[in-house]
Amino acid sequence: MTAAEEPHASVGAYVLHALPPGEEAAFENHLAGCEACRREAEAYASALTWLADAPLPWTGPPVPAPPDVRARVLEQVSRTAQERRGAEAPRPRAPARPLRLALAAALAAVVALGGVAAWQHTAAEDAREREAQAQSAARAQADALADVLSASDAEIFSGSLPGGASVGIVVAQSQDRAAFTAQRLPRLPGGRVYELWYAADADELRPAGLLPGDGGEELRLMDGWIEDAVAVGISVEPAGGSAQPTTDPLAVVPITSSG
């Protein structure tokens, strides 16, 4: 059934821009003189606008729907078989065809957007899990740092860097851990960081953490265990750190008691 045969039945298709150009123009001519169809078209347009703006189950930034959603909706509409009424069937006051057409389009949109909503929900869950893991790791680091600083056997070993910066290593043998503190660290050029090292008697160097090149004050738990380390070194390395020092150390601080 075309818009020319039954113009009242084309409101839903018109609102969805699913009519062929010729039928769309014919329906616009009909719409200019039919107040009932104009009211119905406005109602459908408002409903579709609400569907487009309805919030999805997602608490993060909005993610646009895939670009083929509208194409799939219109394809679904175009495949829906047209209904034909018998010649003697009375015409209802409110055409049923446009309502079914609009509902079919809305359902197709919901199905298409359901995949987006599911993906958004999964992304939100993943983000929350990563945040929880990061917070848990940060709390563990803070607790371990507090244990080192408050240990009954904690000892402080100090040193200095060129330019007047001072560094301190807090060692707690009972924890087999150490903390690094510094004041007045020089700012480094872009792409460079400070790297800490554990040094053993056999000149073995083990990475013990990275410090940003922003300079100023630092206080952090050193990575790994003290084990057989007898000193802590600090060097300047490329961003991301190095497996072994690529520059001469700025300082080497012994961490063994003389007595």
PDB file of C-alpha atoms in Angstrom:
ATOM      1  CA  MET A   1       0.000   0.000   0.000  1.00  0.00           C
ATOM      2  CA  THR A   2       1.526   3.318  -1.068  1.00  0.00           C
ATOM      3  CA  ALA A   3       1.121   6.758   0.425  1.00  0.00           C
ATOM      4  CA  ALA A   4      -1.143   7.686  -2.476  1.00  0.00           C
ATOM      5  CA  GLU A   5      -3.460   4.707  -1.814  1.00  0.00           C
ATOM      6  CA  GLU A   6      -3.682   5.303   1.935  1.00  0.00           C
ATOM      7  CA  PRO A   7      -1.857   8.487   3.008  1.00  0.00           C
ATOM      8  CA  HIS A   8      -2.976   8.193   6.648  1.00  0.00           C
ATOM      9  CA  ALA A   9      -1.045   4.904   6.980  1.00  0.00           C
ATOM     10  CA  SER A  10       2.312   6.495   6.122  1.00  0.00           C
ATOM     11  CA  VAL A  11       2.874   8.687   9.184  1.00  0.00           C
ATOM     12  CA  GLY A  12       5.342   6.328  10.885  1.00  0.00           C
ATOM     13  CA  ALA A  13       7.323   5.674   7.713  1.00  0.00           C
ATOM     14  CA  TYR A  14       7.454   9.418   7.024  1.00  0.00           C
ATOM     15  CA  VAL A  15       8.786  10.229  10.499  1.00  0.00           C
ATOM     16  CA  LEU A  16      11.459   7.525  10.061  1.00  0.00           C
ATOM     17  CA  HIS A  17      12.376   8.891   6.591  1.00  0.00           C
ATOM     18  CA  ALA A  18      11.585   5.452   5.179  1.00  0.00           C
ATOM     19  CA  LEU A  19       9.354   6.581   2.282  1.00  0.00           C
ATOM     20  CA  PRO A  20      10.663   6.718  -1.301  1.00  0.00           C
ATOM     21  CA  PRO A  21      11.240  10.324  -2.431  1.00  0.00           C
ATOM     22  CA  GLY A  22       8.080  10.445  -4.555  1.00  0.00           C
ATOM     23  CA  GLU A  23       5.862   9.070  -1.789  1.00  0.00           C
ATOM     24  CA  GLU A  24       7.524  11.338   0.769  1.00  0.00           C
ATOM     25  CA  ALA A  25       6.699  14.403  -1.335  1.00  0.00           C
ATOM     26  CA  ALA A  26       3.122  13.198  -1.826  1.00  0.00           C
ATOM     27  CA  PHE A  27       2.707  12.606   1.893  1.00  0.00           C
ATOM     28  CA  GLU A  28       4.055  16.081   2.697  1.00  0.00           C
ATOM     29  CA  ASN A  29       1.325  17.506   0.459  1.00  0.00           C
ATOM     30  CA  HIS A  30      -1.231  15.391   2.338  1.00  0.00           C
ATOM     31  CA  LEU A  31       0.257  16.440   5.691  1.00  0.00           C
ATOM     32  CA  ALA A  32      -0.261  20.117   4.868  1.00  0.00           C
ATOM     33  CA  GLY A  33      -4.017  19.590   4.835  1.00  0.00           C
ATOM     34  CA  CYS A  34      -4.482  16.833   7.438  1.00  0.00           C
ATOM     35  CA  GLU A  35      -4.360  18.003  11.056  1.00  0.00           C
ATOM     36  CA  ALA A  36      -4.803  14.460  12.441  1.00  0.00           C
ATOM     37  CA  CYS A  37      -1.712  13.206  10.591  1.00  0.00           C
ATOM     38  CA  ARG A  38       0.276  16.258  11.688  1.00  0.00           C
ATOM     39  CA  ARG A  39      -0.554  15.562  15.340  1.00  0.00           C
ATOM     40  CA  GLU A  40       0.329  11.886  14.900  1.00  0.00           C
ATOM     41  CA  ALA A  41       3.631  12.738  13.180  1.00  0.00           C
ATOM     42  CA  GLU A  42       4.552  15.096  16.017  1.00  0.00           C
ATOM     43  CA  ALA A  43       3.776  12.380  18.578  1.00  0.00           C
ATOM     44  CA  TYR A  44       5.945   9.825  16.757  1.00  0.00           C
ATOM     45  CA  ALA A  45       8.797  12.325  16.358  1.00  0.00           C
ATOM     46  CA  SER A  46       8.692  13.120  20.086  1.00  0.00           C
ATOM     47  CA  ALA A  47       8.753   9.405  20.960  1.00  0.00           C
ATOM     48  CA  LEU A  48      11.734   8.731  18.703  1.00  0.00           C
ATOM     49  CA  THR A  49      13.564  11.751  20.114  1.00  0.00           C
ATOM     50  CA  TRP A  50      13.008  10.404  23.626  1.00  0.00           C
ATOM     51  CA  LEU A  51      14.334   6.972  22.568  1.00  0.00           C
ATOM     52  CA  ALA A  52      17.440   8.595  21.114  1.00  0.00           C
ATOM     53  CA  ASP A  53      18.084  10.606  24.291  1.00  0.00           C
ATOM     54  CA  ALA A  54      17.132   7.883  26.809  1.00  0.00           C
ATOM     55  CA  PRO A  55      20.071   7.091  29.145  1.00  0.00           C
ATOM     56  CA  LEU A  56      21.795   3.730  28.814  1.00  0.00           C
ATOM     57  CA  PRO A  57      22.990   1.676  31.830  1.00  0.00           C
ATOM     58  CA  TRP A  58      26.392   3.348  31.819  1.00  0.00           C
ATOM     59  CA  THR A  59      27.902   5.839  34.233  1.00  0.00           C
ATOM     60  CA  GLY A  60      30.844   6.931  32.130  1.00  0.00           C
ATOM     61  CA  PRO A  61      31.150   9.262  29.110  1.00  0.00           C
ATOM     62  CA  PRO A  62      28.610   8.683  26.331  1.00  0.00           C
ATOM     63  CA  VAL A  63      29.712   6.341  23.527  1.00  0.00           C
ATOM     64  CA  PRO A  64      28.139   6.973  20.098  1.00  0.00           C
ATOM     65  CA  ALA A  65      26.050   4.210  18.570  1.00  0.00           C
ATOM     66  CA  PRO A  66      27.585   2.365  15.601  1.00  0.00           C
ATOM     67  CA  PRO A  67      27.018   4.281  12.342  1.00  0.00           C
ATOM     68  CA  ASP A  68      25.051   1.404  10.784  1.00  0.00           C
ATOM     69  CA  VAL A  69      22.290   1.455  13.430  1.00  0.00           C
ATOM     70  CA  ARG A  70      19.978   3.712  11.416  1.00  0.00           C
ATOM     71  CA  ALA A  71      20.624   1.693   8.228  1.00  0.00           C
ATOM     72  CA  ARG A  72      19.662  -1.537  10.026  1.00  0.00           C
ATOM     73  CA  VAL A  73      16.510   0.076  11.428  1.00  0.00           C
ATOM     74  CA  LEU A  74      15.419   1.303   8.000  1.00  0.00           C
ATOM     75  CA  GLU A  75      16.229  -2.080   6.459  1.00  0.00           C
ATOM     76  CA  GLN A  76      14.034  -3.766   9.063  1.00  0.00           C
ATOM     77  CA  VAL A  77      11.239  -1.299   8.300  1.00  0.00           C
ATOM     78  CA  SER A  78      11.526  -1.848   4.556  1.00  0.00           C
ATOM     79  CA  ARG A  79      11.275  -5.638   4.966  1.00  0.00           C
ATOM     80  CA  THR A  80       8.070  -5.438   7.058  1.00  0.00           C
ATOM     81  CA  ALA A  81       5.190  -6.644   4.880  1.00  0.00           C
ATOM     82  CA  GLN A  82       2.458  -4.118   4.109  1.00  0.00           C
ATOM     83  CA  GLU A  83      -1.020  -5.016   5.408  1.00  0.00           C
ATOM     84  CA  ARG A  84      -4.039  -4.853   3.173  1.00  0.00           C
ATOM     85  CA  ARG A  85      -7.582  -4.452   4.458  1.00  0.00           C
ATOM     86  CA  GLY A  86     -10.649  -5.830   2.733  1.00  0.00           C
ATOM     87  CA  ALA A  87     -12.686  -3.447   0.656  1.00  0.00           C
ATOM     88  CA  GLU A  88     -15.504  -3.473   3.202  1.00  0.00           C
ATOM     89  CA  ALA A  89     -13.322  -3.165   6.324  1.00  0.00           C
ATOM     90  CA  PRO A  90     -13.935   0.150   8.075  1.00  0.00           C
ATOM     91  CA  ARG A  91     -10.944   2.446   8.400  1.00  0.00           C
ATOM     92  CA  PRO A  92      -9.974   2.887  12.080  1.00  0.00           C
ATOM     93  CA  ARG A  93      -9.802   6.382  13.500  1.00  0.00           C
ATOM     94  CA  ALA A  94      -6.131   5.944  14.394  1.00  0.00           C
ATOM     95  CA  PRO A  95      -4.329   3.873  11.720  1.00  0.00           C
ATOM     96  CA  ALA A  96      -2.765   0.733  13.239  1.00  0.00           C
ATOM     97  CA  ARG A  97      -0.096   0.374  10.544  1.00  0.00           C
ATOM     98  CA  PRO A  98       1.969   3.455  11.494  1.00  0.00           C
ATOM     99  CA  LEU A  99       1.923   2.419  15.152  1.00  0.00           C
ATOM    100  CA  ARG A 100       3.205  -1.067  14.347  1.00  0.00           C
ATOM    101  CA  LEU A 101       5.772   0.445  11.995  1.00  0.00           C
ATOM    102  CA  ALA A 102       7.039   2.835  14.648  1.00  0.00           C
ATOM    103  CA  LEU A 103       7.145   0.056  17.267  1.00  0.00           C
ATOM    104  CA  ALA A 104       9.048  -2.226  14.889  1.00  0.00           C
ATOM    105  CA  ALA A 105      11.572   0.520  14.239  1.00  0.00           C
ATOM    106  CA  ALA A 106      11.891   1.288  17.954  1.00  0.00           C
ATOM    107  CA  LEU A 107      12.422  -2.394  18.765  1.00  0.00           C
ATOM    108  CA  ALA A 108      15.015  -2.701  16.023  1.00  0.00           C
ATOM    109  CA  ALA A 109      16.813   0.316  17.472  1.00  0.00           C
ATOM    110  CA  VAL A 110      16.672  -1.150  20.973  1.00  0.00           C
ATOM    111  CA  VAL A 111      18.120  -4.451  19.713  1.00  0.00           C
ATOM    112  CA  ALA A 112      20.881  -2.629  17.859  1.00  0.00           C
ATOM    113  CA  LEU A 113      21.669  -0.373  20.804  1.00  0.00           C
ATOM    114  CA  GLY A 114      21.508  -3.302  23.214  1.00  0.00           C
ATOM    115  CA  GLY A 115      24.890  -4.447  21.964  1.00  0.00           C
ATOM    116  CA  VAL A 116      26.282  -0.970  22.603  1.00  0.00           C
ATOM    117  CA  ALA A 117      24.787  -0.922  26.102  1.00  0.00           C
ATOM    118  CA  ALA A 118      26.236  -4.353  26.871  1.00  0.00           C
ATOM    119  CA  TRP A 119      29.654  -3.232  25.634  1.00  0.00           C
ATOM    120  CA  GLN A 120      29.401  -0.052  27.708  1.00  0.00           C
ATOM    121  CA  HIS A 121      28.431  -2.040  30.796  1.00  0.00           C
ATOM    122  CA  THR A 122      31.404  -4.380  30.303  1.00  0.00           C
ATOM    123  CA  ALA A 123      33.745  -1.424  29.772  1.00  0.00           C
ATOM    124  CA  ALA A 124      32.459   0.195  32.951  1.00  0.00           C
ATOM    125  CA  GLU A 125      32.972  -3.019  34.927  1.00  0.00           C
ATOM    126  CA  ASP A 126      36.516  -3.356  33.559  1.00  0.00           C
ATOM    127  CA  ALA A 127      37.310   0.263  34.446  1.00  0.00           C
ATOM    128  CA  ARG A 128      35.961  -0.190  37.975  1.00  0.00           C
ATOM    129  CA  GLU A 129      37.976  -3.386  38.408  1.00  0.00           C
ATOM    130  CA  ARG A 130      41.184  -1.688  37.219  1.00  0.00           C
ATOM    131  CA  GLU A 131      40.546   1.239  39.552  1.00  0.00           C
ATOM    132  CA  ALA A 132      39.941  -1.108  42.487  1.00  0.00           C
ATOM    133  CA  GLN A 133      43.148  -3.003  41.709  1.00  0.00           C
ATOM    134  CA  ALA A 134      45.124   0.254  41.498  1.00  0.00           C
ATOM    135  CA  GLN A 135      43.696   1.457  44.818  1.00  0.00           C
ATOM    136  CA  SER A 136      44.474  -1.889  46.447  1.00  0.00           C
ATOM    137  CA  ALA A 137      48.056  -1.769  45.177  1.00  0.00           C
ATOM    138  CA  ALA A 138      48.464   1.819  46.395  1.00  0.00           C
ATOM    139  CA  ARG A 139      47.179   0.886  49.863  1.00  0.00           C
ATOM    140  CA  ALA A 140      49.571  -2.070  50.010  1.00  0.00           C
ATOM    141  CA  GLN A 141      52.482   0.200  49.061  1.00  0.00           C
ATOM    142  CA  ALA A 142      51.487   2.767  51.671  1.00  0.00           C
ATOM    143  CA  ASP A 143      51.189   0.093  54.366  1.00  0.00           C
ATOM    144  CA  ALA A 144      54.594  -1.388  53.491  1.00  0.00           C
ATOM    145  CA  LEU A 145      56.177   2.080  53.519  1.00  0.00           C
ATOM    146  CA  ALA A 146      54.665   2.768  56.948  1.00  0.00           C
ATOM    147  CA  ASP A 147      56.003  -0.565  58.214  1.00  0.00           C
ATOM    148  CA  VAL A 148      59.530   0.342  57.097  1.00  0.00           C
ATOM    149  CA  LEU A 149      59.475   3.859  58.549  1.00  0.00           C
ATOM    150  CA  SER A 150      58.036   2.688  61.871  1.00  0.00           C
ATOM    151  CA  ALA A 151      60.102  -0.495  62.247  1.00  0.00           C
ATOM    152  CA  SER A 152      61.939  -0.755  65.574  1.00  0.00           C
ATOM    153  CA  ASP A 153      65.204  -1.552  63.764  1.00  0.00           C
ATOM    154  CA  ALA A 154      64.888   1.167  61.105  1.00  0.00           C
ATOM    155  CA  GLU A 155      68.178   2.885  60.277  1.00  0.00           C
ATOM    156  CA  ILE A 156      68.760   5.982  58.149  1.00  0.00           C
ATOM    157  CA  PHE A 157      71.743   6.249  55.789  1.00  0.00           C
ATOM    158  CA  SER A 158      72.299   9.605  54.086  1.00  0.00           C
ATOM    159  CA  GLY A 159      74.185  10.945  51.107  1.00  0.00           C
ATOM    160  CA  SER A 160      74.255  13.899  48.708  1.00  0.00           C
ATOM    161  CA  LEU A 161      74.001  14.539  44.983  1.00  0.00           C
ATOM    162  CA  PRO A 162      75.815  17.087  42.827  1.00  0.00           C
ATOM    163  CA  GLY A 163      74.065  20.419  43.110  1.00  0.00           C
ATOM    164  CA  GLY A 164      73.247  20.128  46.797  1.00  0.00           C
ATOM    165  CA  ALA A 165      70.410  17.583  46.785  1.00  0.00           C
ATOM    166  CA  SER A 166      70.317  15.312  49.836  1.00  0.00           C
ATOM    167  CA  VAL A 167      69.103  11.720  49.874  1.00  0.00           C
ATOM    168  CA  GLY A 168      68.330   9.257  52.621  1.00  0.00           C
ATOM    169  CA  ILE A 169      67.788   5.505  52.688  1.00  0.00           C
ATOM    170  CA  VAL A 170      65.642   4.114  55.516  1.00  0.00           C
ATOM    171  CA  VAL A 171      66.478   0.430  56.001  1.00  0.00           C
ATOM    172  CA  ALA A 172      64.409  -2.014  58.045  1.00  0.00           C
ATOM    173  CA  GLN A 173      66.177  -5.371  58.071  1.00  0.00           C
ATOM    174  CA  SER A 174      63.231  -6.950  59.880  1.00  0.00           C
ATOM    175  CA  GLN A 175      61.085  -6.102  56.853  1.00  0.00           C
ATOM    176  CA  ASP A 176      63.867  -6.760  54.313  1.00  0.00           C
ATOM    177  CA  ARG A 177      62.731  -3.482  52.735  1.00  0.00           C
ATOM    178  CA  ALA A 178      64.044   0.043  52.293  1.00  0.00           C
ATOM    179  CA  ALA A 179      62.554   3.465  51.600  1.00  0.00           C
ATOM    180  CA  PHE A 180      64.115   6.312  49.630  1.00  0.00           C
ATOM    181  CA  THR A 181      63.760   9.983  50.483  1.00  0.00           C
ATOM    182  CA  ALA A 182      65.258  13.061  48.826  1.00  0.00           C
ATOM    183  CA  GLN A 183      65.144  16.817  48.983  1.00  0.00           C
ATOM    184  CA  ARG A 184      65.973  19.388  46.294  1.00  0.00           C
ATOM    185  CA  LEU A 185      66.337  16.853  43.500  1.00  0.00           C
ATOM    186  CA  PRO A 186      67.190  18.701  40.264  1.00  0.00           C
ATOM    187  CA  ARG A 187      64.578  18.698  37.517  1.00  0.00           C
ATOM    188  CA  LEU A 188      65.596  16.484  34.604  1.00  0.00           C
ATOM    189  CA  PRO A 189      65.175  17.160  30.863  1.00  0.00           C
ATOM    190  CA  GLY A 190      62.112  15.658  29.153  1.00  0.00           C
ATOM    191  CA  GLY A 191      62.223  11.918  28.619  1.00  0.00           C
ATOM    192  CA  ARG A 192      64.570  11.284  31.556  1.00  0.00           C
ATOM    193  CA  VAL A 193      63.888   9.779  34.992  1.00  0.00           C
ATOM    194  CA  TYR A 194      65.806   8.886  38.127  1.00  0.00           C
ATOM    195  CA  GLU A 195      66.354   5.184  38.734  1.00  0.00           C
ATOM    196  CA  LEU A 196      67.281   3.536  42.040  1.00  0.00           C
ATOM    197  CA  TRP A 197      69.535   0.489  42.324  1.00  0.00           C
ATOM    198  CA  TYR A 198      70.431  -2.091  44.954  1.00  0.00           C
ATOM    199  CA  ALA A 199      74.179  -2.865  44.836  1.00  0.00           C
ATOM    200  CA  ALA A 200      75.638  -6.123  46.203  1.00  0.00           C
ATOM    201  CA  ASP A 201      79.248  -6.903  47.077  1.00  0.00           C
ATOM    202  CA  ALA A 202      79.877  -8.500  43.713  1.00  0.00           C
ATOM    203  CA  ASP A 203      78.937  -5.244  41.898  1.00  0.00           C
ATOM    204  CA  GLU A 204      75.568  -6.756  41.050  1.00  0.00           C
ATOM    205  CA  LEU A 205      73.006  -4.022  40.441  1.00  0.00           C
ATOM    206  CA  ARG A 206      69.269  -4.634  40.706  1.00  0.00           C
ATOM    207  CA  PRO A 207      66.638  -2.062  39.662  1.00  0.00           C
ATOM    208  CA  ALA A 208      64.814  -0.740  42.733  1.00  0.00           C
ATOM    209  CA  GLY A 209      62.319   1.763  41.316  1.00  0.00           C
ATOM    210  CA  LEU A 210      61.875   4.885  39.213  1.00  0.00           C
ATOM    211  CA  LEU A 211      61.421   8.508  40.254  1.00  0.00           C
ATOM    212  CA  PRO A 212      59.907  11.154  37.966  1.00  0.00           C
ATOM    213  CA  GLY A 213      62.246  13.812  36.658  1.00  0.00           C
ATOM    214  CA  ASP A 214      60.128  16.619  38.146  1.00  0.00           C
ATOM    215  CA  GLY A 215      62.656  17.168  40.939  1.00  0.00           C
ATOM    216  CA  GLY A 216      61.904  18.497  44.408  1.00  0.00           C
ATOM    217  CA  GLU A 217      61.031  16.138  47.273  1.00  0.00           C
ATOM    218  CA  GLU A 218      60.494  12.390  47.100  1.00  0.00           C
ATOM    219  CA  LEU A 219      59.509   9.664  49.545  1.00  0.00           C
ATOM    220  CA  ARG A 220      58.778   6.184  48.281  1.00  0.00           C
ATOM    221  CA  LEU A 221      59.143   2.508  49.083  1.00  0.00           C
ATOM    222  CA  MET A 222      61.931   0.960  47.067  1.00  0.00           C
ATOM    223  CA  ASP A 223      61.009  -1.956  44.815  1.00  0.00           C
ATOM    224  CA  GLY A 224      62.059  -5.450  45.763  1.00  0.00           C
ATOM    225  CA  TRP A 225      63.905  -6.815  48.753  1.00  0.00           C
ATOM    226  CA  ILE A 226      67.189  -5.720  50.282  1.00  0.00           C
ATOM    227  CA  GLU A 227      68.589  -9.270  50.408  1.00  0.00           C
ATOM    228  CA  ASP A 228      72.396  -8.995  50.135  1.00  0.00           C
ATOM    229  CA  ALA A 229      72.513  -5.338  49.029  1.00  0.00           C
ATOM    230  CA  VAL A 230      75.206  -3.212  50.677  1.00  0.00           C
ATOM    231  CA  ALA A 231      74.466   0.112  48.966  1.00  0.00           C
ATOM    232  CA  VAL A 232      71.833   2.030  47.059  1.00  0.00           C
ATOM    233  CA  GLY A 233      72.685   3.965  43.913  1.00  0.00           C
ATOM    234  CA  ILE A 234      70.765   6.556  41.894  1.00  0.00           C
ATOM    235  CA  SER A 235      71.298   7.327  38.216  1.00  0.00           C
ATOM    236  CA  VAL A 236      69.578   9.197  35.381  1.00  0.00           C
ATOM    237  CA  GLU A 237      67.962   6.929  32.790  1.00  0.00           C
ATOM    238  CA  PRO A 238      65.621   7.132  29.785  1.00  0.00           C
ATOM    239  CA  ALA A 239      61.894   7.191  30.530  1.00  0.00           C
ATOM    240  CA  GLY A 240      60.755   3.695  31.462  1.00  0.00           C
ATOM    241  CA  GLY A 241      64.063   2.867  33.138  1.00  0.00           C
ATOM    242  CA  SER A 242      66.902   0.541  32.206  1.00  0.00           C
ATOM    243  CA  ALA A 243      67.829  -3.015  33.108  1.00  0.00           C
ATOM    244  CA  GLN A 244      71.342  -1.754  33.960  1.00  0.00           C
ATOM    245  CA  PRO A 245      72.598   1.817  34.454  1.00  0.00           C
ATOM    246  CA  THR A 246      73.379   3.698  31.239  1.00  0.00           C
ATOM    247  CA  THR A 247      74.985   6.658  33.049  1.00  0.00           C
ATOM    248  CA  ASP A 248      77.399   7.035  35.938  1.00  0.00           C
ATOM    249  CA  PRO A 249      75.583   7.065  39.276  1.00  0.00           C
ATOM    250  CA  LEU A 250      74.883  10.457  40.810  1.00  0.00           C
ATOM    251  CA  ALA A 251      75.420   8.932  44.240  1.00  0.00           C
ATOM    252  CA  VAL A 252      76.024   5.599  45.963  1.00  0.00           C
ATOM    253  CA  VAL A 253      74.855   5.387  49.572  1.00  0.00           C
ATOM    254  CA  PRO A 254      76.151   2.502  51.733  1.00  0.00           C
ATOM    255  CA  ILE A 255      73.372   0.862  53.761  1.00  0.00           C
ATOM    256  CA  THR A 256      75.380  -1.330  56.138  1.00  0.00           C
ATOM    257  CA  SER A 257      76.138  -0.363  59.708  1.00  0.00           C
ATOM    258  CA  SER A 258      79.812   0.196  60.522  1.00  0.00           C
ATOM    259  CA  GLY A 259      79.469  -1.351  64.000  1.00  0.00           C
TER     260      GLY A 259
END
